[in-house]
Coordinates of C-alpha atoms and ligand atoms in Angstrom, one line a residue:
M1 CA 101.6 78.7 103.2
S2 CA 101.0 82.7 102.0
V3 CA 99.4 85.2 104.5
L4 CA 97.0 85.0 101.6
Q5 CA 96.0 81.4 101.8
Q6 CA 96.2 81.6 105.8
L7 CA 93.3 84.2 105.7
A8 CA 91.2 82.7 103.6
A9 CA 91.3 79.4 105.7
Q10 CA 90.4 81.2 108.5
I11 CA 87.3 83.7 106.9
A12 CA 86.6 79.9 105.0
A13 CA 86.2 78.7 108.9
Q14 CA 85.2 81.5 111.0
G15 CA 83.7 84.1 108.6
P16 CA 85.0 87.5 108.1
I17 CA 88.4 88.4 110.6
T18 CA 88.4 92.3 111.2
V19 CA 90.5 95.1 110.1
A20 CA 92.5 94.2 113.5
E21 CA 93.0 90.9 112.6
Y22 CA 94.4 90.9 108.7
M23 CA 96.8 93.6 110.1
R24 CA 99.2 91.7 112.8
H25 CA 98.5 89.1 110.6
A26 CA 99.7 91.1 108.2
V27 CA 102.3 93.2 109.6
T28 CA 104.3 90.8 111.9
H29 CA 104.8 88.7 108.4
Y30 CA 105.8 91.7 106.6
Y31 CA 108.9 92.3 109.4
A32 CA 109.3 88.1 109.6
K33 CA 110.3 87.9 105.6
Q34 CA 110.9 91.7 103.9
E35 CA 113.2 93.8 103.6
P36 CA 111.6 97.1 104.8
F37 CA 113.7 99.9 104.3
G38 CA 115.8 102.3 102.9
A39 CA 115.8 103.4 99.2
E40 CA 115.4 99.6 97.9
G41 CA 112.6 98.5 100.5
D42 CA 108.9 100.0 100.6
F43 CA 109.5 103.1 103.1
T44 CA 112.6 105.2 105.0
T45 CA 112.7 106.4 108.6
A46 CA 114.0 109.7 110.3
P47 CA 116.9 107.6 111.2
E48 CA 118.0 106.1 108.2
I49 CA 117.6 109.3 106.1
S50 CA 120.1 111.3 108.5
Q51 CA 122.6 110.4 111.7
V52 CA 120.8 114.3 113.3
F53 CA 117.8 112.7 114.4
G54 CA 119.5 110.1 116.5
E55 CA 122.4 112.6 118.2
L56 CA 119.7 115.5 119.1
I57 CA 117.5 112.1 120.5
G58 CA 120.4 110.5 122.3
A59 CA 120.5 114.5 123.8
W60 CA 116.8 114.9 124.7
L61 CA 117.1 111.3 126.4
A62 CA 120.6 112.6 128.2
D63 CA 119.0 115.9 129.5
M64 CA 116.0 113.5 130.6
W65 CA 118.9 111.1 132.3
Q66 CA 120.5 114.3 134.2
Q67 CA 116.9 115.9 135.2
L68 CA 116.2 112.1 136.8
G69 CA 118.7 112.7 138.9
S70 CA 121.5 110.7 137.0
P71 CA 119.7 107.7 138.2
T72 CA 121.7 104.3 138.3
P73 CA 120.7 101.7 137.8
C74 CA 118.3 102.7 134.4
V75 CA 116.6 101.2 131.2
L76 CA 117.0 102.4 127.9
T77 CA 114.9 100.9 126.0
E78 CA 113.9 101.2 122.4
L79 CA 110.2 99.7 120.7
G80 CA 110.3 98.2 117.4
P81 CA 114.5 99.5 116.5
G82 CA 114.3 98.5 113.1
R83 CA 117.9 98.0 112.1
G84 CA 119.1 99.2 114.9
T85 CA 120.6 103.0 113.0
L86 CA 118.5 105.5 115.9
M87 CA 119.8 103.6 118.7
K88 CA 123.7 103.5 116.5
D89 CA 123.3 107.3 116.8
I90 CA 121.9 107.9 120.7
L91 CA 124.0 106.2 122.0
R92 CA 127.9 107.4 119.7
A93 CA 125.8 110.5 120.6
T94 CA 125.7 109.7 124.4
R95 CA 129.1 108.1 124.7
H96 CA 130.9 111.4 126.4
V97 CA 127.7 112.3 128.7
K98 CA 129.6 111.2 132.5
G99 CA 127.5 107.8 133.6
F100 CA 125.1 107.9 131.8
H101 CA 126.6 104.9 129.8
A102 CA 127.2 102.8 132.6
A103 CA 124.2 103.4 134.2
C104 CA 121.8 102.0 131.5
S105 CA 121.3 99.0 130.4
L106 CA 120.0 98.5 126.8
H107 CA 116.6 97.0 125.9
L108 CA 115.1 97.0 122.6
V109 CA 111.1 95.4 122.1
E110 CA 111.6 93.4 119.1
N111 CA 108.8 90.7 117.9
S112 CA 110.5 90.3 114.6
E113 CA 113.2 87.4 115.0
R114 CA 115.3 88.5 111.1
L115 CA 115.8 92.3 112.5
R116 CA 116.7 91.4 116.1
A117 CA 120.1 90.2 114.3
L118 CA 120.3 92.8 112.2
Q119 CA 119.7 95.1 115.5
Q120 CA 122.4 92.9 117.1
H121 CA 125.7 93.5 114.0
T122 CA 124.8 97.1 114.0
L123 CA 124.7 97.4 117.9
I124 CA 127.4 94.9 118.3
G125 CA 130.5 96.5 120.5
A126 CA 128.3 99.5 121.3
H127 CA 127.1 98.6 124.9
P128 CA 127.1 95.8 127.1
H129 CA 124.2 95.3 128.2
L130 CA 122.3 94.9 125.5
S131 CA 119.1 92.2 125.3
W132 CA 115.4 91.7 123.3
H133 CA 112.2 91.5 124.7
D134 CA 108.9 90.1 122.1
S135 CA 107.3 92.9 124.9
I136 CA 107.3 95.4 127.1
V137 CA 106.1 93.6 130.2
D138 CA 109.4 92.0 130.9
L139 CA 111.5 95.6 131.4
P140 CA 113.0 95.7 134.9
T141 CA 111.1 98.3 137.2
Q142 CA 114.0 100.7 136.9
P143 CA 114.2 104.2 136.2
L144 CA 113.2 104.1 132.5
L145 CA 113.9 106.4 128.7
L146 CA 112.2 105.3 126.2
M147 CA 111.8 105.5 122.7
A148 CA 109.4 104.6 120.3
N149 CA 110.4 105.9 116.1
E150 CA 107.1 104.3 113.5
F151 CA 106.2 101.8 115.9
F152 CA 103.1 102.6 116.7
D153 CA 101.8 102.9 113.7
A154 CA 102.5 99.5 112.7
L155 CA 100.1 98.2 115.6
P156 CA 96.5 96.8 115.2
I157 CA 93.8 99.0 114.7
H158 CA 90.3 98.2 114.7
Q159 CA 87.6 100.2 112.4
H160 CA 83.8 100.8 112.6
I161 CA 82.1 102.2 110.0
R162 CA 78.4 104.3 110.9
T163 CA 75.6 102.0 109.1
P164 CA 71.6 103.2 108.7
T165 CA 71.1 101.2 111.9
G166 CA 75.0 102.5 113.8
W167 CA 78.0 101.8 113.6
A168 CA 80.1 98.5 113.0
E169 CA 82.9 97.2 113.1
R170 CA 84.1 96.9 109.8
R171 CA 85.6 93.6 108.1
I172 CA 87.5 91.9 105.0
G173 CA 85.9 88.5 103.7
M174 CA 86.5 86.2 100.1
H175 CA 85.4 86.5 97.1
E176 CA 86.6 84.4 93.9
G177 CA 89.8 84.4 95.9
K178 CA 90.6 87.9 96.7
L179 CA 90.1 89.8 99.6
V180 CA 87.4 92.0 99.9
W181 CA 85.4 94.4 102.6
N182 CA 82.3 93.0 104.3
E183 CA 80.1 95.4 104.2
S184 CA 78.0 96.6 101.3
V185 CA 77.1 100.3 102.8
E186 CA 79.8 103.9 102.3
G187 CA 79.5 105.3 105.5
E188 CA 81.9 107.0 108.5
I189 CA 84.8 105.3 109.6
R190 CA 86.2 105.8 113.2
E191 CA 89.3 104.0 114.7
T192 CA 90.6 102.9 117.5
C193 CA 94.4 100.6 118.6
P194 CA 93.6 99.5 121.8
E195 CA 96.4 97.6 121.4
G196 CA 99.0 101.2 121.5
E197 CA 96.7 103.0 124.2
A198 CA 97.5 99.7 126.8
I199 CA 100.8 100.2 125.9
M200 CA 101.4 103.5 126.6
A201 CA 99.3 103.6 129.2
S202 CA 101.6 100.6 130.8
L203 CA 104.4 102.6 130.2
A204 CA 103.3 106.2 132.0
Q205 CA 102.6 103.7 134.7
H206 CA 105.8 102.5 135.0
I207 CA 107.4 106.0 134.8
H208 CA 105.2 107.1 137.1
A209 CA 106.4 104.5 140.2
H210 CA 110.2 104.3 138.9
G211 CA 110.4 108.4 136.8
G212 CA 111.2 108.3 134.0
A213 CA 110.8 110.1 130.3
M214 CA 109.3 108.6 127.0
L215 CA 108.9 109.9 122.9
V216 CA 106.6 108.3 120.7
I217 CA 107.7 109.9 117.2
D218 CA 105.6 109.1 114.3
Y219 CA 103.3 110.6 111.2
G220 CA 99.9 111.0 112.7
Y221 CA 97.0 113.5 113.9
V222 CA 95.3 115.4 116.8
E223 CA 91.5 115.2 116.0
G224 CA 89.2 113.2 112.9
A225 CA 90.9 111.2 110.7
G226 CA 88.4 108.5 108.9
D227 CA 89.9 105.4 107.1
T228 CA 93.5 106.3 107.6
L229 CA 95.0 102.0 106.6
Q230 CA 97.9 102.4 104.1
A231 CA 99.9 99.7 102.6
L232 CA 103.3 101.3 101.1
R233 CA 105.4 99.1 98.6
K234 CA 108.5 100.5 97.2
H235 CA 107.4 103.6 98.6
Q236 CA 104.4 103.6 96.8
Y237 CA 100.6 103.4 97.9
H238 CA 99.5 100.1 96.9
P239 CA 96.0 99.4 97.5
V240 CA 95.3 98.3 101.5
L241 CA 93.7 94.1 100.8
E242 CA 96.3 93.3 97.8
D243 CA 100.0 90.9 98.7
P244 CA 99.0 90.9 102.4
G245 CA 102.4 90.2 104.6
E246 CA 104.0 91.9 101.7
A247 CA 103.8 95.7 101.8
D248 CA 103.8 97.7 104.6
L249 CA 100.7 97.9 106.8
T250 CA 99.7 100.8 108.6
A251 CA 97.5 103.1 110.3
H252 CA 97.8 106.9 111.2
V253 CA 98.2 107.0 114.7
N254 CA 96.3 108.7 117.0
F255 CA 98.0 111.3 119.4
A256 CA 95.4 112.8 121.4
A257 CA 94.6 109.4 122.0
L258 CA 97.8 107.8 123.0
A259 CA 98.2 110.9 124.9
Q260 CA 94.6 110.7 126.8
A261 CA 95.9 106.6 127.5
A262 CA 99.5 108.6 129.7
S263 CA 98.1 111.5 131.2
R264 CA 96.6 109.2 133.7
S265 CA 99.4 108.0 135.0
A266 CA 101.9 110.6 134.2
Q267 CA 102.7 114.6 132.7
T268 CA 102.4 114.5 129.1
Y269 CA 103.9 116.9 126.3
G270 CA 102.4 117.7 122.8
P271 CA 102.5 116.5 120.4
V272 CA 103.6 119.1 118.9
T273 CA 105.1 118.6 114.8
Q274 CA 109.0 116.8 114.2
A275 CA 109.5 120.1 113.0
A276 CA 108.8 122.2 115.7
F277 CA 110.8 119.5 117.8
L278 CA 114.0 119.1 115.6
S279 CA 114.1 123.1 115.2
R280 CA 113.8 123.5 119.2
L281 CA 116.3 120.5 120.0
G282 CA 119.0 122.5 118.0
I283 CA 118.8 121.1 114.5
E284 CA 120.2 124.3 112.1
L285 CA 122.8 124.5 114.6
R286 CA 124.2 120.7 114.2
T287 CA 123.5 120.6 110.5
E288 CA 125.7 123.8 110.5
A289 CA 128.7 122.2 112.2
L290 CA 128.0 118.4 110.0
L291 CA 128.1 121.1 107.3
K292 CA 132.2 122.7 108.2
Q293 CA 133.5 119.2 108.4
A294 CA 131.9 118.1 105.0
N295 CA 133.3 118.2 101.4
D296 CA 130.6 119.3 98.5
A297 CA 128.9 116.8 97.7
Q298 CA 128.8 115.8 101.4
K299 CA 127.0 118.8 102.2
Q300 CA 124.4 118.5 99.5
A301 CA 123.1 114.8 100.8
I302 CA 123.6 116.6 104.7
V303 CA 121.3 119.6 103.7
S304 CA 118.7 117.7 101.8
S305 CA 118.6 115.4 104.7
T306 CA 117.8 117.7 107.2
R307 CA 115.3 119.4 105.2
R308 CA 113.0 116.0 105.0
L309 CA 113.0 115.6 108.1
V310 CA 112.1 119.3 108.7
A311 CA 109.9 120.7 105.8
A312 CA 106.7 120.5 106.2
D313 CA 106.3 118.9 101.8
A314 CA 107.6 116.2 103.8
M315 CA 108.0 114.9 107.2
G316 CA 108.0 118.0 109.0
T317 CA 103.9 118.2 109.9
L318 CA 102.7 115.3 109.4
F319 CA 105.4 114.1 112.0
K320 CA 104.5 114.1 115.3
V321 CA 106.4 114.1 118.6
L322 CA 104.4 113.3 121.9
A323 CA 106.7 113.1 125.3
V324 CA 105.3 111.5 128.6
T325 CA 107.8 111.7 132.0
S326 CA 107.5 111.5 135.6
S327 CA 107.0 114.8 137.3
G328 CA 109.4 117.3 137.9
L329 CA 110.9 117.1 134.9
T330 CA 110.6 119.4 131.7
P331 CA 111.9 118.3 128.0
A332 CA 113.3 120.2 125.5
G333 CA 111.3 120.8 123.0
F334 CA 107.5 121.8 123.6
Ligands
LIG1 N1 111.8 102.9 114.5 C1 112.4 102.1 113.7 C2 111.7 101.4 112.7 C3 110.1 101.3 112.5 S1 109.5 100.1 111.2 C4 113.2 103.2 112.6 O1 112.5 104.2 112.5 O2 114.0 103.1 111.3 C5 108.7 99.0 112.9 C6 109.5 98.3 114.1 O3 108.7 97.7 114.8 C7 109.9 97.3 113.7 O4 111.1 97.3 113.9 C8 109.1 95.7 113.5 O5 109.5 94.5 113.6 C9 109.0 96.6 115.2 N2 107.7 96.0 114.8 C10 106.2 96.3 114.7 N3 105.2 95.9 115.6 C11 105.7 94.8 116.7 C12 104.7 94.4 117.6 N4 104.0 93.5 117.7 N5 105.5 94.2 118.5 C13 107.7 94.6 118.6 N6 108.2 94.8 117.8 C14 107.3 95.3 116.5

């Protein structure tokens, strides 16, 4: 049964579904079945654009580990590692940091079996202690270093719409074999992501209890967004209710809400733009170092991929970076 048929059966039995139910179903199927990443897929993420991204984040994580007092043992975690490219670059960039790899065990939070296999393939031989988790609940209770790039945007959101008689949850029904919005009115839309906030609150508590630092990087906003639900297919926007499970379905991340959820138990920094964060971490210097070893064709690719990460008309401004740490640390980049 296709996702559309499953949703049609559910709507026929129980009535219109929430945006969160729709997203959970579509996103789970999408990552289980599709090949999302790169030129051949639906979208390209920062670690797939340039190795510099993971190298700078590796340096950031190693610096946090040292500021924590080089705790051993320590948990190095990534949420939603995709193809495993970011973790591979982090490990390569930190291999000379004395004691770091030996102190850390690696924990990848990933619910797609297909992507787990891909991550295993990418990371073979990169680290002796690798394990996979369905969620953050069973991470070891040790100091935590955590990275999440384009993870929170995939979590289910709820949408509420302002009607003449008050706020109502937006729902999706069926009409003549197609998914349709259930409401008859148009009005202001607000989004919430309780699952994202719960994950953030729980990680902040972990960091408060055991020490640690985490970085969240994603496209998102700090205030006032409205309807941000979007679908991407082959690098083009796609109607959000068409082809569920076949297109990448996401919402922009509400960084103010995430920071608030974390700030109840840990320190928060930012969000700042990805451009500001990467430039404070030295992306220009690292790019120049790579250019020195490159031939002419490579030079062009290096310059254009750094540009994509930081330019205002590419990822530089839309993408934001939020850090959460235990007290007494000074995270770079903010
Ligand atoms: N971080 C990677 C991939 C981002 S795509 C990169 O930057 O390239 C989103 C990733 O999150 C995928 O690996 C997807 O399978 C995973 N994911 C999405 N929702 C999830 C959930 N609820 N639990 C665990 N993993 C999830």
